[in-house]
Amino acid sequence: MAAPDLTPNDAFDRFNRLQGANAAPDPYPEWAKKRRETPVWLVPPTEFFESGMLMPGSPDQIAVPLSFDAVVEVLRDGETFSSSAYANTMGLVMGHSILEMDEPEHFKYRGLIQSAFNRRQLDRWENELVRPLIEGCVAEIRSKGRGDLVRDLTFPFPVRVICGMIGLPEETHATFHRLALELIMIAFDPALGMAASAGLRELFSGVLAERRRAPRDDLMSELAMAELDGTRLDDEQIYAFLRLLAPAGAETTYRSSSNLLLGLLSDPEQWEAVRSDPGLIPAAIEEGLRWECPLTGIQRTAARDAEICGVKIPAGTPVHVCLGAANRDETRWENPDRFDIHRPRLHHSSFAFGPHTCLGMHLARMETRILLETLFEQLPGLRLDPDAEAPHITGRMFRSPLALPVVFDA
Ligand code: HEM
């Protein structure tokens, strides 16, 4: 069991160490080389994943779709490429969440929380949660005169947004953040992941009991009152929903917005272009997501003998859908390794495709837009700290810079 006084920052360091973030070589050159040979790489998992990562069933071989077309083909066909194998990985700590459901079950359950992410709700989250949180973080950086945009801003704020949406009391937010990080350590340290899962149950249970008695206007109340085929969800079903939102909200937006900030701040011309023309913000956000997607791969299994772009895949083969490689497919994007907000805008794969397309994508985009708007407004002359070590993006499965030291004009 993790020490109770462990802070989210300690858990952050630990996770980065476990996944060898600092030591991981840039995976893109290897993926590009393989993608030129084949749209789908058949490879032993030990050769593909970082050392220390556990793969259930220890299969001899996995299929890794690398080309954009191969990734789309797999993700659009949820019947042939099932999500059920998540039950043996993330499902162990999350419970039976929509992530591991196939149709028709998936559609029914996803519908229960979809409304929390619709336009009307997003406007509410923007005004009540996102803007005040980001402005608070940036005001603190401003008062210090310098800062690390990862630790002081992109790391803490998205998780506090999720806490607010769920309706968790303020004093539990730091614990929620630590547990959300520890939950995904299941692939490296199963005992820690399981302890985090139990910790989240404990954290949710008191609030759920209260909301069952007296519902409020939050996600916990919505789930407490939700019915499927005339029956209320039981507590474990609700915890599974909420446990999925923990890493979905905590791990992704912080990494994607850090990557975008690094791309922009490393190229003052592009930073200035967006600063002086906020109409370019959406293009910059999509290019950041394409160039360095925060989560480079997701999991499927071939439910029957199948083919992906002509490559035969035997039934039962684990499929690691390489979103990162698809986003740098040179048959779709010219000079794909370059971060270029002015390039023609084409759909990238960072939010996946098909039935499991990210439910929080509009929220993530809105959070990132407000983050940029606030930085432009509150920190004039923002630039990477010339006296600090130049930051770079690290990691294989999860990618982002470990720090973004910055200075600005007083
Ligand atoms: C830039 C930020 C984000 C990225 C790149 C991202 C990426 C993804 C991807 C690739 C999937 C598909 C997983 C799979 O099928 O295996 C997914 C699913 C999901 N995401 Fe996101 N996500 C982001 C932000 C968020 C946020 C902020 C939330 C909500 C708080 C969220 C909630 C979800 C949920 C609930 C699912 C499961 C959908 C389903 O299974 O039907 N995501 N996300």
Short mmCIF file of N, CA and C in Angstrom, two decimals, residues 22-111:
data_model
loop_
_atom_site.label_atom_id
_atom_site.label_comp_id
_atom_site.label_asym_id
_atom_site.label_seq_id
_atom_site.Cartn_x
_atom_site.Cartn_y
_atom_site.Cartn_z
N ASN A 22 12.61 8.89 -18.93
CA ASN A 22 13.80 9.66 -19.27
C ASN A 22 14.76 8.89 -20.17
N ALA A 23 14.74 7.54 -19.99
CA ALA A 23 15.70 6.72 -20.72
C ALA A 23 15.15 6.24 -22.06
N ALA A 24 13.80 6.34 -22.24
CA ALA A 24 13.20 5.77 -23.44
C ALA A 24 13.69 6.51 -24.68
N PRO A 25 14.23 5.78 -25.65
CA PRO A 25 14.63 6.47 -26.88
C PRO A 25 13.40 6.89 -27.67
N ASP A 26 13.53 7.88 -28.51
CA ASP A 26 12.43 8.33 -29.37
C ASP A 26 11.98 7.15 -30.25
N PRO A 27 10.72 6.69 -30.10
CA PRO A 27 10.30 5.50 -30.85
C PRO A 27 9.98 5.78 -32.32
N TYR A 28 9.84 7.07 -32.69
CA TYR A 28 9.32 7.37 -34.03
C TYR A 28 10.21 6.88 -35.18
N PRO A 29 11.54 7.00 -35.09
CA PRO A 29 12.35 6.52 -36.22
C PRO A 29 12.15 5.01 -36.47
N GLU A 30 12.06 4.23 -35.40
CA GLU A 30 11.87 2.78 -35.57
C GLU A 30 10.50 2.49 -36.19
N TRP A 31 9.47 3.19 -35.71
CA TRP A 31 8.13 2.98 -36.25
C TRP A 31 8.08 3.37 -37.74
N ALA A 32 8.78 4.44 -38.09
CA ALA A 32 8.77 4.89 -39.49
C ALA A 32 9.45 3.85 -40.38
N LYS A 33 10.56 3.31 -39.88
CA LYS A 33 11.31 2.31 -40.66
C LYS A 33 10.41 1.10 -40.92
N LYS A 34 9.76 0.63 -39.87
CA LYS A 34 8.88 -0.55 -40.00
C LYS A 34 7.68 -0.24 -40.89
N ARG A 35 7.12 0.96 -40.74
CA ARG A 35 5.92 1.32 -41.51
C ARG A 35 6.21 1.34 -43.01
N ARG A 36 7.49 1.66 -43.35
CA ARG A 36 7.84 1.63 -44.77
C ARG A 36 7.91 0.20 -45.28
N GLU A 37 8.14 -0.77 -44.37
CA GLU A 37 8.20 -2.19 -44.78
C GLU A 37 6.82 -2.81 -44.82
N THR A 38 5.95 -2.45 -43.86
CA THR A 38 4.65 -3.11 -43.73
C THR A 38 3.65 -2.21 -42.99
N PRO A 39 2.35 -2.26 -43.36
CA PRO A 39 1.38 -1.45 -42.61
C PRO A 39 1.11 -2.02 -41.22
N VAL A 40 1.41 -3.33 -41.04
CA VAL A 40 1.14 -3.98 -39.74
C VAL A 40 2.36 -4.81 -39.36
N TRP A 41 2.93 -4.47 -38.23
CA TRP A 41 4.17 -5.13 -37.77
C TRP A 41 3.78 -6.30 -36.88
N LEU A 42 4.25 -7.49 -37.20
CA LEU A 42 4.02 -8.65 -36.34
C LEU A 42 5.31 -8.84 -35.54
N VAL A 43 5.23 -8.73 -34.23
CA VAL A 43 6.46 -8.60 -33.44
C VAL A 43 6.26 -9.21 -32.04
N PRO A 44 7.30 -9.83 -31.46
CA PRO A 44 7.15 -10.29 -30.07
C PRO A 44 6.96 -9.08 -29.16
N PRO A 45 6.06 -9.18 -28.17
CA PRO A 45 5.80 -8.00 -27.32
C PRO A 45 7.03 -7.51 -26.60
N THR A 46 7.94 -8.45 -26.26
CA THR A 46 9.15 -8.04 -25.53
C THR A 46 10.01 -7.12 -26.38
N GLU A 47 9.87 -7.27 -27.70
CA GLU A 47 10.66 -6.42 -28.59
C GLU A 47 9.98 -5.05 -28.76
N PHE A 48 8.65 -5.04 -28.63
CA PHE A 48 7.93 -3.79 -28.90
C PHE A 48 7.84 -2.88 -27.69
N PHE A 49 7.48 -3.45 -26.53
CA PHE A 49 7.21 -2.59 -25.37
C PHE A 49 8.48 -2.29 -24.59
N GLU A 50 8.38 -1.28 -23.71
CA GLU A 50 9.51 -0.97 -22.86
C GLU A 50 9.73 -2.13 -21.89
N SER A 51 10.96 -2.36 -21.52
CA SER A 51 11.24 -3.46 -20.60
C SER A 51 10.55 -3.17 -19.28
N GLY A 52 10.10 -4.22 -18.61
CA GLY A 52 9.44 -4.02 -17.32
C GLY A 52 7.93 -3.96 -17.46
N MET A 53 7.43 -3.84 -18.69
CA MET A 53 5.97 -3.77 -18.86
C MET A 53 5.42 -5.20 -18.98
N LEU A 54 4.31 -5.45 -18.25
CA LEU A 54 3.76 -6.80 -18.21
C LEU A 54 2.67 -6.93 -19.27
N MET A 55 2.68 -8.07 -19.99
CA MET A 55 1.66 -8.29 -21.02
C MET A 55 0.92 -9.57 -20.64
N PRO A 56 -0.40 -9.50 -20.37
CA PRO A 56 -1.12 -10.69 -19.93
C PRO A 56 -1.04 -11.82 -20.95
N GLY A 57 -0.87 -13.06 -20.45
CA GLY A 57 -0.85 -14.23 -21.34
C GLY A 57 0.48 -14.43 -22.05
N SER A 58 1.43 -13.50 -21.88
CA SER A 58 2.73 -13.56 -22.56
C SER A 58 2.64 -14.13 -23.98
N PRO A 59 1.93 -13.49 -24.89
CA PRO A 59 1.82 -14.00 -26.26
C PRO A 59 3.17 -13.97 -26.98
N ASP A 60 3.34 -14.87 -27.98
CA ASP A 60 4.60 -14.89 -28.73
C ASP A 60 4.69 -13.67 -29.63
N GLN A 61 3.51 -13.25 -30.10
CA GLN A 61 3.52 -12.22 -31.13
C GLN A 61 2.31 -11.29 -30.98
N ILE A 62 2.52 -10.03 -31.24
CA ILE A 62 1.39 -9.10 -31.30
C ILE A 62 1.38 -8.46 -32.69
N ALA A 63 0.21 -7.92 -33.07
CA ALA A 63 0.13 -7.19 -34.34
C ALA A 63 0.09 -5.71 -34.02
N VAL A 64 0.94 -4.93 -34.70
CA VAL A 64 0.99 -3.49 -34.44
C VAL A 64 0.66 -2.73 -35.74
N PRO A 65 -0.60 -2.32 -35.92
CA PRO A 65 -0.92 -1.48 -37.07
C PRO A 65 -0.14 -0.18 -36.97
N LEU A 66 0.58 0.18 -38.05
CA LEU A 66 1.45 1.36 -38.02
C LEU A 66 1.00 2.44 -39.00
N SER A 67 0.38 2.01 -40.12
CA SER A 67 -0.02 3.02 -41.11
C SER A 67 -1.35 3.62 -40.68
N PHE A 68 -1.65 4.82 -41.20
CA PHE A 68 -2.91 5.47 -40.84
C PHE A 68 -4.09 4.60 -41.26
N ASP A 69 -4.03 4.06 -42.49
CA ASP A 69 -5.16 3.25 -42.99
C ASP A 69 -5.36 2.00 -42.14
N ALA A 70 -4.27 1.38 -41.71
CA ALA A 70 -4.39 0.15 -40.90
C ALA A 70 -5.04 0.48 -39.55
N VAL A 71 -4.66 1.60 -38.98
CA VAL A 71 -5.22 2.01 -37.67
C VAL A 71 -6.72 2.29 -37.80
N VAL A 72 -7.10 2.98 -38.86
CA VAL A 72 -8.52 3.29 -39.07
C VAL A 72 -9.30 1.99 -39.28
N GLU A 73 -8.73 1.10 -40.09
CA GLU A 73 -9.42 -0.17 -40.40
C GLU A 73 -9.73 -0.95 -39.12
N VAL A 74 -8.77 -1.01 -38.22
CA VAL A 74 -8.97 -1.76 -36.97
C VAL A 74 -10.00 -1.06 -36.08
N LEU A 75 -9.84 0.24 -35.89
CA LEU A 75 -10.68 0.92 -34.90
C LEU A 75 -12.13 1.07 -35.35
N ARG A 76 -12.35 1.09 -36.68
CA ARG A 76 -13.74 1.22 -37.15
C ARG A 76 -14.47 -0.12 -37.08
N ASP A 77 -13.75 -1.23 -36.91
CA ASP A 77 -14.38 -2.54 -36.93
C ASP A 77 -14.29 -3.20 -35.55
N GLY A 78 -15.16 -2.72 -34.66
CA GLY A 78 -15.14 -3.20 -33.28
C GLY A 78 -15.62 -4.64 -33.14
N GLU A 79 -16.26 -5.15 -34.18
CA GLU A 79 -16.73 -6.54 -34.10
C GLU A 79 -15.56 -7.51 -34.30
N THR A 80 -14.71 -7.20 -35.28
CA THR A 80 -13.55 -8.07 -35.53
C THR A 80 -12.45 -7.79 -34.51
N PHE A 81 -12.30 -6.51 -34.14
CA PHE A 81 -11.21 -6.17 -33.22
C PHE A 81 -11.81 -5.71 -31.90
N SER A 82 -11.90 -6.65 -30.99
CA SER A 82 -12.62 -6.46 -29.74
C SER A 82 -11.80 -5.65 -28.73
N SER A 83 -12.52 -4.94 -27.87
CA SER A 83 -11.87 -4.20 -26.78
C SER A 83 -11.83 -5.02 -25.49
N SER A 84 -12.34 -6.25 -25.54
CA SER A 84 -12.56 -7.02 -24.31
C SER A 84 -11.27 -7.35 -23.56
N ALA A 85 -10.12 -7.34 -24.26
CA ALA A 85 -8.88 -7.71 -23.58
C ALA A 85 -8.49 -6.70 -22.51
N TYR A 86 -9.07 -5.50 -22.55
CA TYR A 86 -8.79 -4.55 -21.47
C TYR A 86 -9.21 -5.12 -20.11
N ALA A 87 -10.12 -6.10 -20.14
CA ALA A 87 -10.56 -6.71 -18.88
C ALA A 87 -9.36 -7.30 -18.12
N ASN A 88 -8.33 -7.75 -18.87
CA ASN A 88 -7.14 -8.35 -18.22
C ASN A 88 -6.03 -7.35 -17.95
N THR A 89 -6.26 -6.11 -18.31
CA THR A 89 -5.22 -5.09 -18.03
C THR A 89 -5.87 -3.97 -17.20
N MET A 90 -6.35 -2.93 -17.87
CA MET A 90 -6.93 -1.81 -17.12
C MET A 90 -8.18 -2.22 -16.35
N GLY A 91 -8.90 -3.22 -16.88
CA GLY A 91 -10.12 -3.67 -16.21
C GLY A 91 -9.85 -4.19 -14.80
N LEU A 92 -8.63 -4.72 -14.56
CA LEU A 92 -8.31 -5.26 -13.24
C LEU A 92 -8.38 -4.16 -12.18
N VAL A 93 -8.06 -2.95 -12.58
CA VAL A 93 -8.10 -1.86 -11.61
C VAL A 93 -9.32 -0.95 -11.77
N MET A 94 -9.89 -0.92 -12.97
CA MET A 94 -11.02 0.01 -13.18
C MET A 94 -12.35 -0.65 -12.85
N GLY A 95 -12.43 -1.97 -13.04
CA GLY A 95 -13.73 -2.62 -13.01
C GLY A 95 -14.24 -2.70 -14.45
N HIS A 96 -15.49 -3.14 -14.61
CA HIS A 96 -16.03 -3.34 -15.95
C HIS A 96 -16.50 -2.00 -16.53
N SER A 97 -15.57 -1.29 -17.17
CA SER A 97 -15.90 0.05 -17.69
C SER A 97 -16.21 -0.04 -19.18
N ILE A 98 -16.68 1.08 -19.77
CA ILE A 98 -17.02 1.08 -21.19
C ILE A 98 -15.79 0.81 -22.06
N LEU A 99 -14.60 1.08 -21.52
CA LEU A 99 -13.38 0.85 -22.29
C LEU A 99 -13.27 -0.60 -22.77
N GLU A 100 -13.71 -1.56 -21.95
CA GLU A 100 -13.55 -2.98 -22.28
C GLU A 100 -14.84 -3.60 -22.84
N MET A 101 -15.87 -2.78 -23.05
CA MET A 101 -17.14 -3.33 -23.55
C MET A 101 -17.16 -3.34 -25.07
N ASP A 102 -17.78 -4.37 -25.65
CA ASP A 102 -18.06 -4.39 -27.09
C ASP A 102 -19.55 -4.10 -27.27
N GLU A 103 -19.95 -3.95 -28.56
CA GLU A 103 -21.38 -3.70 -28.82
C GLU A 103 -22.18 -4.99 -28.62
N PRO A 104 -23.44 -4.92 -28.25
CA PRO A 104 -24.25 -3.72 -28.05
C PRO A 104 -24.14 -3.14 -26.64
N GLU A 105 -23.45 -3.86 -25.72
CA GLU A 105 -23.38 -3.39 -24.33
C GLU A 105 -22.75 -1.99 -24.25
N HIS A 106 -21.67 -1.81 -25.01
CA HIS A 106 -20.92 -0.56 -24.95
C HIS A 106 -21.80 0.65 -25.23
N PHE A 107 -22.60 0.55 -26.29
CA PHE A 107 -23.43 1.68 -26.72
C PHE A 107 -24.38 2.12 -25.61
N LYS A 108 -24.98 1.12 -24.95
CA LYS A 108 -25.96 1.43 -23.89
C LYS A 108 -25.30 2.17 -22.72
N TYR A 109 -24.15 1.66 -22.29
CA TYR A 109 -23.49 2.26 -21.12
C TYR A 109 -22.87 3.61 -21.45
N ARG A 110 -22.27 3.72 -22.64
CA ARG A 110 -21.65 5.00 -23.02
C ARG A 110 -22.71 6.10 -23.04
N GLY A 111 -23.91 5.76 -23.48
CA GLY A 111 -25.01 6.73 -23.53
C GLY A 111 -25.32 7.33 -22.17
#
